[in-house]
Tab-separated table of C-alpha atoms in Angstrom:
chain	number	residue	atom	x	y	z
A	30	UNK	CA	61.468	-45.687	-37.092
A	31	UNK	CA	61.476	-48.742	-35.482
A	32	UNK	CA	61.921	-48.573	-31.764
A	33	UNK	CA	60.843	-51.592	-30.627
A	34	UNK	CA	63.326	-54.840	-29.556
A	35	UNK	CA	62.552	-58.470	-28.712
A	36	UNK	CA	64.480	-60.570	-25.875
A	37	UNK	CA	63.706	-64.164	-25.810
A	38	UNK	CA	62.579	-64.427	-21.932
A	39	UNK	CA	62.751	-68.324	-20.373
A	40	UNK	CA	60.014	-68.533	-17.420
A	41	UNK	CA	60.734	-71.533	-14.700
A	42	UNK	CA	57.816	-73.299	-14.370
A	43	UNK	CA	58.059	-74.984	-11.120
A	44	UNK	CA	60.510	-78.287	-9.996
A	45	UNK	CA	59.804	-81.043	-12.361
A	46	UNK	CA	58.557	-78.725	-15.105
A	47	UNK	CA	59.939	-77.547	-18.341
A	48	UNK	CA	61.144	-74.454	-19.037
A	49	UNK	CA	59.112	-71.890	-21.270
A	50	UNK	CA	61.133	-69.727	-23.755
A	51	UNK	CA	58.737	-66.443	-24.204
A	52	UNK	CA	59.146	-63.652	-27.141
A	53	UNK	CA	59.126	-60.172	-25.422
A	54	UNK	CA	58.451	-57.106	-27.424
A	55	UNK	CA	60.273	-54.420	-25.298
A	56	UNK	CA	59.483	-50.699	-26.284
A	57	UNK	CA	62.367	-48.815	-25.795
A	58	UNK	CA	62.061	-45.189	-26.471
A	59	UNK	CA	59.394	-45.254	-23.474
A	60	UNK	CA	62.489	-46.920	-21.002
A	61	UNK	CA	64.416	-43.526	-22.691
A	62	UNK	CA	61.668	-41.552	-21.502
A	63	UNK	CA	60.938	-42.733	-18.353
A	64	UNK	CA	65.060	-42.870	-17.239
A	65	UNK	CA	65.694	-44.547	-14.544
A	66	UNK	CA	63.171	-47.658	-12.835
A	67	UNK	CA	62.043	-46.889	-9.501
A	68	UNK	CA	62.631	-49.191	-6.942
A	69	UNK	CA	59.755	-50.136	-5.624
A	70	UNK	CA	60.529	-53.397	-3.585
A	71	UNK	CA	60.949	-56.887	-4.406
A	72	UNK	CA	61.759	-60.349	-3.107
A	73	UNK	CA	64.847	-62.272	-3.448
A	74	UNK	CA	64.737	-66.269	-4.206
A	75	UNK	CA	66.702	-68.046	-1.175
A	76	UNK	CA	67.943	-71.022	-3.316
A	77	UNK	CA	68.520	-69.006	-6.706
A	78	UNK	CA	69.194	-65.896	-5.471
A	79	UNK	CA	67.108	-64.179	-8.172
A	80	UNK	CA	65.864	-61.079	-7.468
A	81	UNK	CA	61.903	-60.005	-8.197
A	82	UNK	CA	61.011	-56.674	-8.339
A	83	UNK	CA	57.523	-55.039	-7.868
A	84	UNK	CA	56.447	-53.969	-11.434
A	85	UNK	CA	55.786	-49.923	-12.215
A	86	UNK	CA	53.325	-48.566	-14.948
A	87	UNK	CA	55.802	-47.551	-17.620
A	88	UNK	CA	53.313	-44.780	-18.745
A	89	UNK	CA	55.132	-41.391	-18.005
A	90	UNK	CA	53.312	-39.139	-15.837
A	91	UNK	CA	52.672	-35.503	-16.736
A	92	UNK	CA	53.566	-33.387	-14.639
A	93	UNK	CA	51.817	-30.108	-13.329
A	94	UNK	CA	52.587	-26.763	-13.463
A	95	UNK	CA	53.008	-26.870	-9.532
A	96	UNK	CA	55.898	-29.612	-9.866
A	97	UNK	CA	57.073	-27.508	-12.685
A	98	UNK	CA	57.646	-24.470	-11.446
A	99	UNK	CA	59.535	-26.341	-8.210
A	100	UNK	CA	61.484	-28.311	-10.233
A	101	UNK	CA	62.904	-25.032	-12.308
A	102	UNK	CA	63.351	-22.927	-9.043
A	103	UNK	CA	65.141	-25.895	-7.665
A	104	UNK	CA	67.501	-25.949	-10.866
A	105	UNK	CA	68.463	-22.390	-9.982
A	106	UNK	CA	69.441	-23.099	-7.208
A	107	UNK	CA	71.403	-25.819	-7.872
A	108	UNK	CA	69.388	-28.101	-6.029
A	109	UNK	CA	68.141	-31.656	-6.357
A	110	UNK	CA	64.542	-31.569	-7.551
A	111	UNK	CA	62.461	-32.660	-4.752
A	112	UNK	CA	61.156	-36.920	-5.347
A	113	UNK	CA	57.745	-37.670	-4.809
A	114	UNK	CA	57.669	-41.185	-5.124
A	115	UNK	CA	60.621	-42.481	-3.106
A	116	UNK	CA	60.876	-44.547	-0.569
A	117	UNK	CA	61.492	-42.203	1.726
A	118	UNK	CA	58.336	-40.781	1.042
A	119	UNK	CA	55.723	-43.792	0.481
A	120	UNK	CA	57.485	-44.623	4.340
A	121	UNK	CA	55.772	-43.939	7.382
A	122	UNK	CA	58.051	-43.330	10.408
A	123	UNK	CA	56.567	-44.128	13.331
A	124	UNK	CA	57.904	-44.322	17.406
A	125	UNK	CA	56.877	-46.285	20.620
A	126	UNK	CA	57.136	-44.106	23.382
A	127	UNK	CA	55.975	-44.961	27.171
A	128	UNK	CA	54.302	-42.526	29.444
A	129	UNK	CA	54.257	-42.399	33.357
A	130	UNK	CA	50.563	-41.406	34.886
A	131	UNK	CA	50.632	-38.868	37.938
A	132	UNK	CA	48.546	-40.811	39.858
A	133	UNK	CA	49.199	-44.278	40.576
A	134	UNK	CA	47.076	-47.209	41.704
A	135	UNK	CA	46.422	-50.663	42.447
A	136	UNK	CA	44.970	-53.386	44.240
A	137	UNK	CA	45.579	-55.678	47.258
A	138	UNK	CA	43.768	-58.872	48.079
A	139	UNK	CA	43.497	-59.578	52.090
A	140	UNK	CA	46.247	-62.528	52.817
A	141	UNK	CA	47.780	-64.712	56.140
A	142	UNK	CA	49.583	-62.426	57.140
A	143	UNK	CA	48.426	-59.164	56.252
A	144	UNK	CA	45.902	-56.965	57.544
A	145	UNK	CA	43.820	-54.364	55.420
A	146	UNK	CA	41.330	-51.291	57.089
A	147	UNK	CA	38.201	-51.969	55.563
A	148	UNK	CA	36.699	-49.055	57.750
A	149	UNK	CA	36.370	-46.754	54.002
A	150	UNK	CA	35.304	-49.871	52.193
A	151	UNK	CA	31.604	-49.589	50.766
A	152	UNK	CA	28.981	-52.427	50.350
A	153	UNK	CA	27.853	-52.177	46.571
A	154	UNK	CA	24.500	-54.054	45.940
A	155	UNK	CA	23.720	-54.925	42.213
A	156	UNK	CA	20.587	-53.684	40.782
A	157	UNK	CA	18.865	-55.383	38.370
A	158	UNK	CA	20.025	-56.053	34.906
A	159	UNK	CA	18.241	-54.478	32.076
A	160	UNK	CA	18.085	-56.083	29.166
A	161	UNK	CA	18.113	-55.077	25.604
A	162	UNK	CA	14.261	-55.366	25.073
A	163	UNK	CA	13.802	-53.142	28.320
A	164	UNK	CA	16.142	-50.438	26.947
A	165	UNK	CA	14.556	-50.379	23.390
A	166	UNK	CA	11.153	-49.851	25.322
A	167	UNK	CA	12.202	-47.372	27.186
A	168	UNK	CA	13.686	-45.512	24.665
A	169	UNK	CA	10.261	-46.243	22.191
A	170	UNK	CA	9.015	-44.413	25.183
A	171	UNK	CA	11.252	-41.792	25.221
A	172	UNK	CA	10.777	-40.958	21.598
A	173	UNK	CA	7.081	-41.070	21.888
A	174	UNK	CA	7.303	-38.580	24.389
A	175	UNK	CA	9.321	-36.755	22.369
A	176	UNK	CA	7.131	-36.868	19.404
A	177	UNK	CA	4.059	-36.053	21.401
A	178	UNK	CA	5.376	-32.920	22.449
A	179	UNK	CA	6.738	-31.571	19.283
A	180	UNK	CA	3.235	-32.608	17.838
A	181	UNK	CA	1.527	-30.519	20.707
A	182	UNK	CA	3.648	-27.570	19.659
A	183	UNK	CA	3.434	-27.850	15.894
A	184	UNK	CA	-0.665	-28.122	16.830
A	185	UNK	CA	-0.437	-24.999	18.802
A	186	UNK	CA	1.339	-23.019	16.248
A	187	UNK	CA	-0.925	-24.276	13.443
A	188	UNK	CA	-3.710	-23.184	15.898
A	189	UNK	CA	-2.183	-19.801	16.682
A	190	UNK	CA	-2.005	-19.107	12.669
A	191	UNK	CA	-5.655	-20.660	12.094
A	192	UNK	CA	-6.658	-18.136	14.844
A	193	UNK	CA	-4.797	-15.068	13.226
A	194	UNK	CA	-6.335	-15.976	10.277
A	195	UNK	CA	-9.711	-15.799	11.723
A	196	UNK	CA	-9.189	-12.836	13.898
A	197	UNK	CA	-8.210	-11.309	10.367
A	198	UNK	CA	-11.214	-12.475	8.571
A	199	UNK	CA	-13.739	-11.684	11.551
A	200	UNK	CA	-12.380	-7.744	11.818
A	201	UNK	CA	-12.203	-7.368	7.925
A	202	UNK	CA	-15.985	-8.361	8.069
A	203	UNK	CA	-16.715	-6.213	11.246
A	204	UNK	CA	-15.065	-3.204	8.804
A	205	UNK	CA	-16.926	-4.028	5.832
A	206	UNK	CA	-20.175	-4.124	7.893
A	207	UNK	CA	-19.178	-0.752	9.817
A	208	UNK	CA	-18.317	0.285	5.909
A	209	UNK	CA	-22.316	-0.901	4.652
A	210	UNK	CA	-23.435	0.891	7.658
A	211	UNK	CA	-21.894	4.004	7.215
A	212	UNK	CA	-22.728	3.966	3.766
A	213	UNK	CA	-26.099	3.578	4.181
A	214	UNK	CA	-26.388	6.033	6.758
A	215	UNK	CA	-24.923	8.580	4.040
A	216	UNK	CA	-27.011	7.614	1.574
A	217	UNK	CA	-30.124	7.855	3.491
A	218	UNK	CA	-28.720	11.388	5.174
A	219	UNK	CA	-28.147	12.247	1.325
A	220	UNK	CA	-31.808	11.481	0.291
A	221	UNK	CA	-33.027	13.376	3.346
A	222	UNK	CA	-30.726	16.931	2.887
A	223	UNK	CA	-31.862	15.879	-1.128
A	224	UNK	CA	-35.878	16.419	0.143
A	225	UNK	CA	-35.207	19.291	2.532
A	226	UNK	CA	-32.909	21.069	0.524
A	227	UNK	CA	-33.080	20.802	-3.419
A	228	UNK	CA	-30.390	22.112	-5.533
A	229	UNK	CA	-30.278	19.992	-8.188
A	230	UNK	CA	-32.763	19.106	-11.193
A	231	UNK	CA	-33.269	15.830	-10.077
A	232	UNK	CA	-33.933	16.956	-6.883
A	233	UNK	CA	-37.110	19.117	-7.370
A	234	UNK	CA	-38.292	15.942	-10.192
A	235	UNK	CA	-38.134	13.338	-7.065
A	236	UNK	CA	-40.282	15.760	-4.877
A	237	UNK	CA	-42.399	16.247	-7.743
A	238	UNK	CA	-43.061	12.444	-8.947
A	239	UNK	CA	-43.425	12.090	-4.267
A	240	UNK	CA	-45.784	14.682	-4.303
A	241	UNK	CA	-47.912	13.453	-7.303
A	242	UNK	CA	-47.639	10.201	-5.612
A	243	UNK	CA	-49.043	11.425	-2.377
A	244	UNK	CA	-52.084	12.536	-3.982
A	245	UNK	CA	-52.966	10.023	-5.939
A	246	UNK	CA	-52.570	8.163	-2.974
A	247	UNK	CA	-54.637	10.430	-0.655
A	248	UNK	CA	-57.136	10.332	-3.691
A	249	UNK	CA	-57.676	6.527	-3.561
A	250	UNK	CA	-57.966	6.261	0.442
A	251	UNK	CA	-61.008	9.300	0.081
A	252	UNK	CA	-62.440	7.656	-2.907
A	253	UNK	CA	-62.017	4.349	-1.254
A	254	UNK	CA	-63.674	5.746	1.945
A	255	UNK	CA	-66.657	7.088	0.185
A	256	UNK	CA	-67.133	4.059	-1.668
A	257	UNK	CA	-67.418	2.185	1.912
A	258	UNK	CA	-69.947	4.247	3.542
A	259	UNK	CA	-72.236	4.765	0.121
A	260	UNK	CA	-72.177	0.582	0.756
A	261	UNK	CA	-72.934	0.490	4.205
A	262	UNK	CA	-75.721	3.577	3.845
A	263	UNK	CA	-73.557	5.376	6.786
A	264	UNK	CA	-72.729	8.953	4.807
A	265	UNK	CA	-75.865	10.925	7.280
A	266	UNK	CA	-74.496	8.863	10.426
A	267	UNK	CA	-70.230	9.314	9.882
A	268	UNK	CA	-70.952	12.960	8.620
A	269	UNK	CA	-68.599	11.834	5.769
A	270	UNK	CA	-68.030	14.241	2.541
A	271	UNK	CA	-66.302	13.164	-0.080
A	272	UNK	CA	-66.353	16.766	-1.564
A	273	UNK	CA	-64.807	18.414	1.270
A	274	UNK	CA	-61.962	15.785	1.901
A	275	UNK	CA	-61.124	16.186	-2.088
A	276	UNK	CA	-61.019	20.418	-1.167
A	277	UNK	CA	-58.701	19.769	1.887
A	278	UNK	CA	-56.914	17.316	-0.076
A	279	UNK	CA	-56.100	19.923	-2.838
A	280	UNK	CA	-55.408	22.992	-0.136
A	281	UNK	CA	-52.511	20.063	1.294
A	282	UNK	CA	-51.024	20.153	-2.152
A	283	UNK	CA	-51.453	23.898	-3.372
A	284	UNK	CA	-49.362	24.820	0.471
A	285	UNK	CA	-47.044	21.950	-0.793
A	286	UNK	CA	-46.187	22.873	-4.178
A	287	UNK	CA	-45.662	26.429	-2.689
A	288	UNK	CA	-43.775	25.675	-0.508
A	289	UNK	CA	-41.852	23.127	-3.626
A	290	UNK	CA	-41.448	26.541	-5.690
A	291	UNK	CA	-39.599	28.513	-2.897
A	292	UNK	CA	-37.581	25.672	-2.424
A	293	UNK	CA	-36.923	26.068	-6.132
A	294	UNK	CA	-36.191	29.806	-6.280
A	295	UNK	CA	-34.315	29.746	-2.814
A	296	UNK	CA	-31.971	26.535	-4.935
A	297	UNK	CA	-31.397	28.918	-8.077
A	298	UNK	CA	-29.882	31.774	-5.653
A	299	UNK	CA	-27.708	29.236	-3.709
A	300	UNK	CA	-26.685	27.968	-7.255
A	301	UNK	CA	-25.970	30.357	-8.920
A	302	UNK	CA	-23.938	32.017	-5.856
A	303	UNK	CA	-21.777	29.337	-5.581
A	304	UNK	CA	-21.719	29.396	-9.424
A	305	UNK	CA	-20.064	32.529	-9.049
A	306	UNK	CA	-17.839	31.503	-6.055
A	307	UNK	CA	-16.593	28.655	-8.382
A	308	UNK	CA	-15.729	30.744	-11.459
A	309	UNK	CA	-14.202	33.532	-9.592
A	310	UNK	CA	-11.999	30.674	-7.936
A	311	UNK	CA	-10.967	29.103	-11.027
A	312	UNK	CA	-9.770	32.744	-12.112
A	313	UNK	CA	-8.146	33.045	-9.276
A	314	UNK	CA	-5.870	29.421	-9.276
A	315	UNK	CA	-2.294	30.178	-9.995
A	316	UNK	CA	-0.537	29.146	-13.314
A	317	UNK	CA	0.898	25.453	-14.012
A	318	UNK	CA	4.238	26.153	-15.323
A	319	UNK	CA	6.683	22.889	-17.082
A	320	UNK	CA	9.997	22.797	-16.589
A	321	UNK	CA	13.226	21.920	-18.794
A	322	UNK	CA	13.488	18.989	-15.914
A	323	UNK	CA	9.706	17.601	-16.698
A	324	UNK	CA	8.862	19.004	-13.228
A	325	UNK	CA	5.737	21.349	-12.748
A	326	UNK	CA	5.261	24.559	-10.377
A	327	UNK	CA	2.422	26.565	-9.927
A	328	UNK	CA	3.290	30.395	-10.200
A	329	UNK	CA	1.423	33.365	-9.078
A	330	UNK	CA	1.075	35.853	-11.896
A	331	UNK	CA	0.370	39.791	-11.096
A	332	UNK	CA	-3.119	38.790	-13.022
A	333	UNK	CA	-3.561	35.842	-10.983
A	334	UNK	CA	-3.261	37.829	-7.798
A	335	UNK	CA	-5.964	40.874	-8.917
A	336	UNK	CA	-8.345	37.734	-9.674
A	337	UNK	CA	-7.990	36.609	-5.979
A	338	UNK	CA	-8.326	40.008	-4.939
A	339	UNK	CA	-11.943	40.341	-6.553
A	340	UNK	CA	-12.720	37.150	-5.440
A	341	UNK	CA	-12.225	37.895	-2.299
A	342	UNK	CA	-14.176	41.456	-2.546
A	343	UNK	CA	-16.882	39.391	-3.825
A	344	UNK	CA	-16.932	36.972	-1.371
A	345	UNK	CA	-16.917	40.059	1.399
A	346	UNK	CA	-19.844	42.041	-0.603
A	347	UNK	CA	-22.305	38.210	0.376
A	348	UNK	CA	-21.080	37.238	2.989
A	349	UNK	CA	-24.167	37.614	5.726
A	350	UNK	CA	-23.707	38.768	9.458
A	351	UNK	CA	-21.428	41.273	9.378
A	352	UNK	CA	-21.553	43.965	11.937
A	353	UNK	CA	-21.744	47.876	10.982
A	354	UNK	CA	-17.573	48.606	10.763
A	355	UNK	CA	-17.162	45.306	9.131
A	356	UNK	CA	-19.644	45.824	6.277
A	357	UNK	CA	-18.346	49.632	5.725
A	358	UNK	CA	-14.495	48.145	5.504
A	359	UNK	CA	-15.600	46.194	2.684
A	360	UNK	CA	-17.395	49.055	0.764
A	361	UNK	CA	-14.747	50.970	1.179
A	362	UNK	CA	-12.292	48.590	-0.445
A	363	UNK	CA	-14.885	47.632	-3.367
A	364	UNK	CA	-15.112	51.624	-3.840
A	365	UNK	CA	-11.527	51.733	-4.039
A	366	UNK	CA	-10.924	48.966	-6.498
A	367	UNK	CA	-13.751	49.769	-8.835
A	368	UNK	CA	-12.736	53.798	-8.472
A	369	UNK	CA	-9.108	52.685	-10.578
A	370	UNK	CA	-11.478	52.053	-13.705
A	371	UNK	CA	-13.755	55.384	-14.933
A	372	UNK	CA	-16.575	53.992	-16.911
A	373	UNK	CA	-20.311	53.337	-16.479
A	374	UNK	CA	-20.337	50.370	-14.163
A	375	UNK	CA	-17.695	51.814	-11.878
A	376	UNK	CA	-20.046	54.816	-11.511
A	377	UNK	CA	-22.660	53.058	-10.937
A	378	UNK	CA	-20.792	50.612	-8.572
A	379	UNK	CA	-19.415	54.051	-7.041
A	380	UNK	CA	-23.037	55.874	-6.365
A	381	UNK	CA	-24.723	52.574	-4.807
A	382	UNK	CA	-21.816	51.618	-2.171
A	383	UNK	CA	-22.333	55.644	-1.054
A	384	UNK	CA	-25.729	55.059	-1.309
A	385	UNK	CA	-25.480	51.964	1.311
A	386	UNK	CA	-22.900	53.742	3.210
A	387	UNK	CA	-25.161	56.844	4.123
A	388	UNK	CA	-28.205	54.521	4.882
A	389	UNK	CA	-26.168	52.499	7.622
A	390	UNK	CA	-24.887	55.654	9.007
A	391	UNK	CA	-28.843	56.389	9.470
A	392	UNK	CA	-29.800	53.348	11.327
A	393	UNK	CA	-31.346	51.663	8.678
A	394	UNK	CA	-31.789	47.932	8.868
A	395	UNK	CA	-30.675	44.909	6.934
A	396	UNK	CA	-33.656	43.714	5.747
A	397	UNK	CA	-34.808	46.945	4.011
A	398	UNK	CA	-30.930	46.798	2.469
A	399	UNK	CA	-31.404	43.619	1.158
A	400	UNK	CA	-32.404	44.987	-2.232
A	401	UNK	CA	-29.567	47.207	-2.651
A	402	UNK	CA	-26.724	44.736	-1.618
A	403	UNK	CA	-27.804	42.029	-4.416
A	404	UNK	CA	-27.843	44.612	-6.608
A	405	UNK	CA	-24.548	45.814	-5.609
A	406	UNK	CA	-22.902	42.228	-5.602
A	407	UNK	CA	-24.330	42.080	-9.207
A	408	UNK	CA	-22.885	44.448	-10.629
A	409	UNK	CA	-18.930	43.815	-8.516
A	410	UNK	CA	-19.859	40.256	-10.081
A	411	UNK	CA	-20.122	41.655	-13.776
A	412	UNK	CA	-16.882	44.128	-12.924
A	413	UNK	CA	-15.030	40.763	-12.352
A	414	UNK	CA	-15.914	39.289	-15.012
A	415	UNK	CA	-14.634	41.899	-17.402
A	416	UNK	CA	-11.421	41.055	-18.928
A	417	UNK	CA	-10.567	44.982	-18.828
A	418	UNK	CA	-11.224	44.862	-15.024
A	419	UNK	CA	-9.948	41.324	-14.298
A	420	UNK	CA	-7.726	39.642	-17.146
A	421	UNK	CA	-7.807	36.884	-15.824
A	422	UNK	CA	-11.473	36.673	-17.183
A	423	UNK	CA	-10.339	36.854	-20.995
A	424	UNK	CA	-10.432	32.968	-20.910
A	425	UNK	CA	-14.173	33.109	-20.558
A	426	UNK	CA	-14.701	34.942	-23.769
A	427	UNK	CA	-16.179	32.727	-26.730
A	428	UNK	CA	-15.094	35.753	-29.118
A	429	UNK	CA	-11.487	37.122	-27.825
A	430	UNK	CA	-10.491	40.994	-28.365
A	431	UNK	CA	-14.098	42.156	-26.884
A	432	UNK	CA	-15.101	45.959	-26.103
A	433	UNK	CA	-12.201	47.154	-23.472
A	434	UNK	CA	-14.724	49.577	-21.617
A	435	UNK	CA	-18.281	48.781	-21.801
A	436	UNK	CA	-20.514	51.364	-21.525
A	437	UNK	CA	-23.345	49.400	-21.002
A	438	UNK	CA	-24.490	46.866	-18.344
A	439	UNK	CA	-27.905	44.947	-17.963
A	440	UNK	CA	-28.831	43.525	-14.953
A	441	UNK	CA	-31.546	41.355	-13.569
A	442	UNK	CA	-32.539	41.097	-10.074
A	443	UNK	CA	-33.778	37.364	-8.300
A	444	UNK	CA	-37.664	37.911	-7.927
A	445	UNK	CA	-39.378	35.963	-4.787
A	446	UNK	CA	-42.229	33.735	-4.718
A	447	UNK	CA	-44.648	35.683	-2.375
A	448	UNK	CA	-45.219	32.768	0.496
C-alpha cells in the first residue's frame, strides 16, 4: 500500500533570484500517526507575511508505562490527558520583585554649608599590599608545614609499629631462651634422678658403661703414674705401689657395683609396685559407653566399683607410715572383703592379717613385720587379680573361662642384696 504523496514545493531564493520548484515525498500515514503538529514557534515574514514554523521530529515517541497509566486514569475521569510538551510547559514563569532592607544607610560628603561630627570618625592607615607571589609563598609555606607535620606523625606511627614489632620479637626470644633454659635444667635434673635413682633398663646400662669407664680411667692414671716414677727411678723415694693402688682401685668398684645391685633390686620392687598400682587402676576405670547421639559417657558398673574397692585395699595394705589404729582399720577391712570368698587364699589371707593383728597388739615393731606385710600384700594382690574375686580382672586372661576357685597359690617373696 502506497502511502506516500508528492507536492511540488517552490523555494524563494532571495531578490533577484529564480525561483526553485522542489519534488517533496511526504509520508503520510506517519502525519496520521502523529495527529496534530505541535506548535513550537516560528517567525512571520514582515513584507510577505509568510509564516515559518520551527520544525518537529516526525518520529512518534513511545510512550511509558508511567504516561500510560495517567493517561487511562485521566480517561476515567473524563479528563484531558495531561501535555508534556506544550508551551505552557517548555515556559518558565518568572517575577521581579523588590525588597526593603531593615537597616538603612548611606553616605554624606562634608559641604559649604554643612557641618559633620567627625568626633567617631577613625584614621585607617593602609598596610602594605601583598602581592600574588607573596601569597603563593606563604601558602608554599603553609603547606610545607603542613606536610612536615603529617610526615612527623606518619614517622612516629611507623616507629611505634617498628617498636611493637621488636618488643614482640625481643620477648618471644627472651621466652624461647627461658624455654632452652628450662629445658635443659630438666634434662640435666632427669640425668641426675636417672643416676641416683634407676628404674629403668637403660638406666642401670648408663651406670654400668660410667662405671666401666671410671675404671678404665682410674686404670690408665695408676698405670700412667707407675710408668713415670719407674722413668725417673723415684718408686723407693714417692713410696709409690702400683699393686696396692690397682687393690684400692678394685675395692672402689666392688663397694660400687654393690651398691649398683641394690639400686637394681630396690628399682624391681618400686617397679613392680607401681606395676601393680597401674593394673589395679586400669581395672578400676569406669566403662566408655556410645550413644544413639554419637556422644560418649563413662559409666560406673557394680564390677567397676569392687575393682576400685580392691584397689584401694591394696593401696592401704603398702602404704608406709601408718600409725597402730590406722594399720588395724585396714586389716580389718581386707579380712572382711577376702572373708565373702571361702577358699585357700582367703584362708590364708584370713590367718596372716590375725597373725599381724595379734603381733601389733604385742608391741612388736615394723621392721620385724616387714616380712609378713609383703607377704600379705602378695597374696591381696593375687586375690585381685582373680576374675572370681574381682571380674573386672577377666580381661587379663589369655585363656577366658579359667578355674572359678583356685585352690592353689604360689608365691615368691623379693630377696635383698645383703649390703
Amino acid at each position: 500500500m502506497d502511502t506516500g504523496q508528492a507536492i511540488d514545493v517552490e523555494v524563494d531564493c532571495g531578490p533577484g533570484a529564480p525561483c526553485k520548484l522542489l519534488h517533496v515525498m511526504i509520508d503520510v500515514s506517519a502525519l496520521e500517526q502523529r495527529g496534530q503538529k505541535p506548535f513550537l514557534g516560528g517567525y512571520r515574514h514582515k513584507h510577505s507575511g509568510a509564516l515559518y514554523h520551527h520544525a518537529c521530529s516526525q518520529t512518534p515517541q513511545a510512550a511509558t508505562q508511567k504516561g500510560r497509566q495517567q493517561a487511562a486514569a485521566a480517561a476515567e475521569q473524563g479528563l484531558p490527558a495531561k501535555q508534556k510538551l506544550c508551551r505552557e510547559t517548555q515556559t518558565i514563569k518568572a517575577a521581579n520583585t523588590s525588597c526593603q532592607t531593615v537597616r538603612e544607610a548611606a553616605t554624606q560628603m562634608a559641604r559649604p554649608g554643612l557641618e559633620l561630627d567627625c568626633s567617631g570618625d577613625r584614621l585607617l592607615t593602609p598596610r602594605p599590599y601583598t602581592t600574588s607571589e607573596e601569597v603563593a609563598a606563604r601558602r608554599a609555606a603553609a603547606a610545607v608545614t603542613i606536610q612536615r607535620y603529617s610526615r612527623g606523625w606518619m614517622a612516629r606511627l611507623r616507629a611505634d609499629a617498628l617498636r611493637a614489632i621488636k618488643d614482640e620479637r625481643d620477648g618471644f626470644l627472651a621466652q624461647a631462651a627461658a624455654e632452652r633454659t628450662a629445658a635443659a635444667q630438666a634434662e640435666r635434673r632427669h640425668e641426675v634422678e636417672r643416676r641416683t635413682h634407676p628404674l629403668s633398663h637403660d638406666d642401670f646400662e648408663l651406670l654400668s658403661s660410667e662405671l666401666e669407664a671410671w675404671r678404665q680411667q682410674q686404670t690408665a692414671a695408676i698405670k700412667a703414674a707407675a710408668a713415670a716414677a719407674a722413668e725417673q727411678q723415684q718408686q723407693e723415694q714417692q713410696g709409690f705401689d702400683q699393686q696396692a693402688a690397682l687393690q684400692l682401685l678394685l675395692a672402689k668398684e666392688t663397694r660400687l657395683l654393690q651398691t649398683l645391685d641394690k639400686l637394681r633390686v630396690n628399682a624391681r620392687k618400686e617397679t613392680k609396685a607401681l606395676a601393680s598400682q597401674k593394673l589395679l587402676g586400669h581395672l578400676a576405670q569406669p566403662k566408655t559407653w556410645t550413644l544413639s547421639n554419637g556422644k560418649k559417657v563413662m559409666v560406673h558398673t557394680p564390677t567397676t566399683v569392687r575393682a576400685a574397692e580392691l584397689q584401694q585395699l591394696h593401696r592401704g595394705l603398702t602404704l608406709p607410715g601408718l600409725s597402730l589404729d590406722e594399720r588395724l582399720d585396714v586389716l580389718l577391712h581386707v579380712k572382711w572383703a577376702v572373708k565373702e570368698h571361702d577358699c585357700g587364699l582367703s584362708r590364708e589371707l584370713v590367718e596372716l592379717i590375725d597373725r599381724e593383728a595379734d603381733l601389733l597388739n604385742r608391741g612388736r615393731s615394723a621392721k620385724t613385720l616387714d616380712g609378713l606385710r609383703r607377704r600379705i600384700a602378695g597374696l591381696f594382690l593375687a586375690f585381685c587379680k582373680n576374675p572370681a574375686f574381682n571380674p573386672e580382672a577377666g580381661q587379663l586372661q589369655l585363656v577366658p573361662g579359667g578355674p572359678a576357685e583356685p585352690e592353689t597359690f604360689e608365691y615368691v617373696d623379693d630377696v635383698d642384696v645383703a649390703s
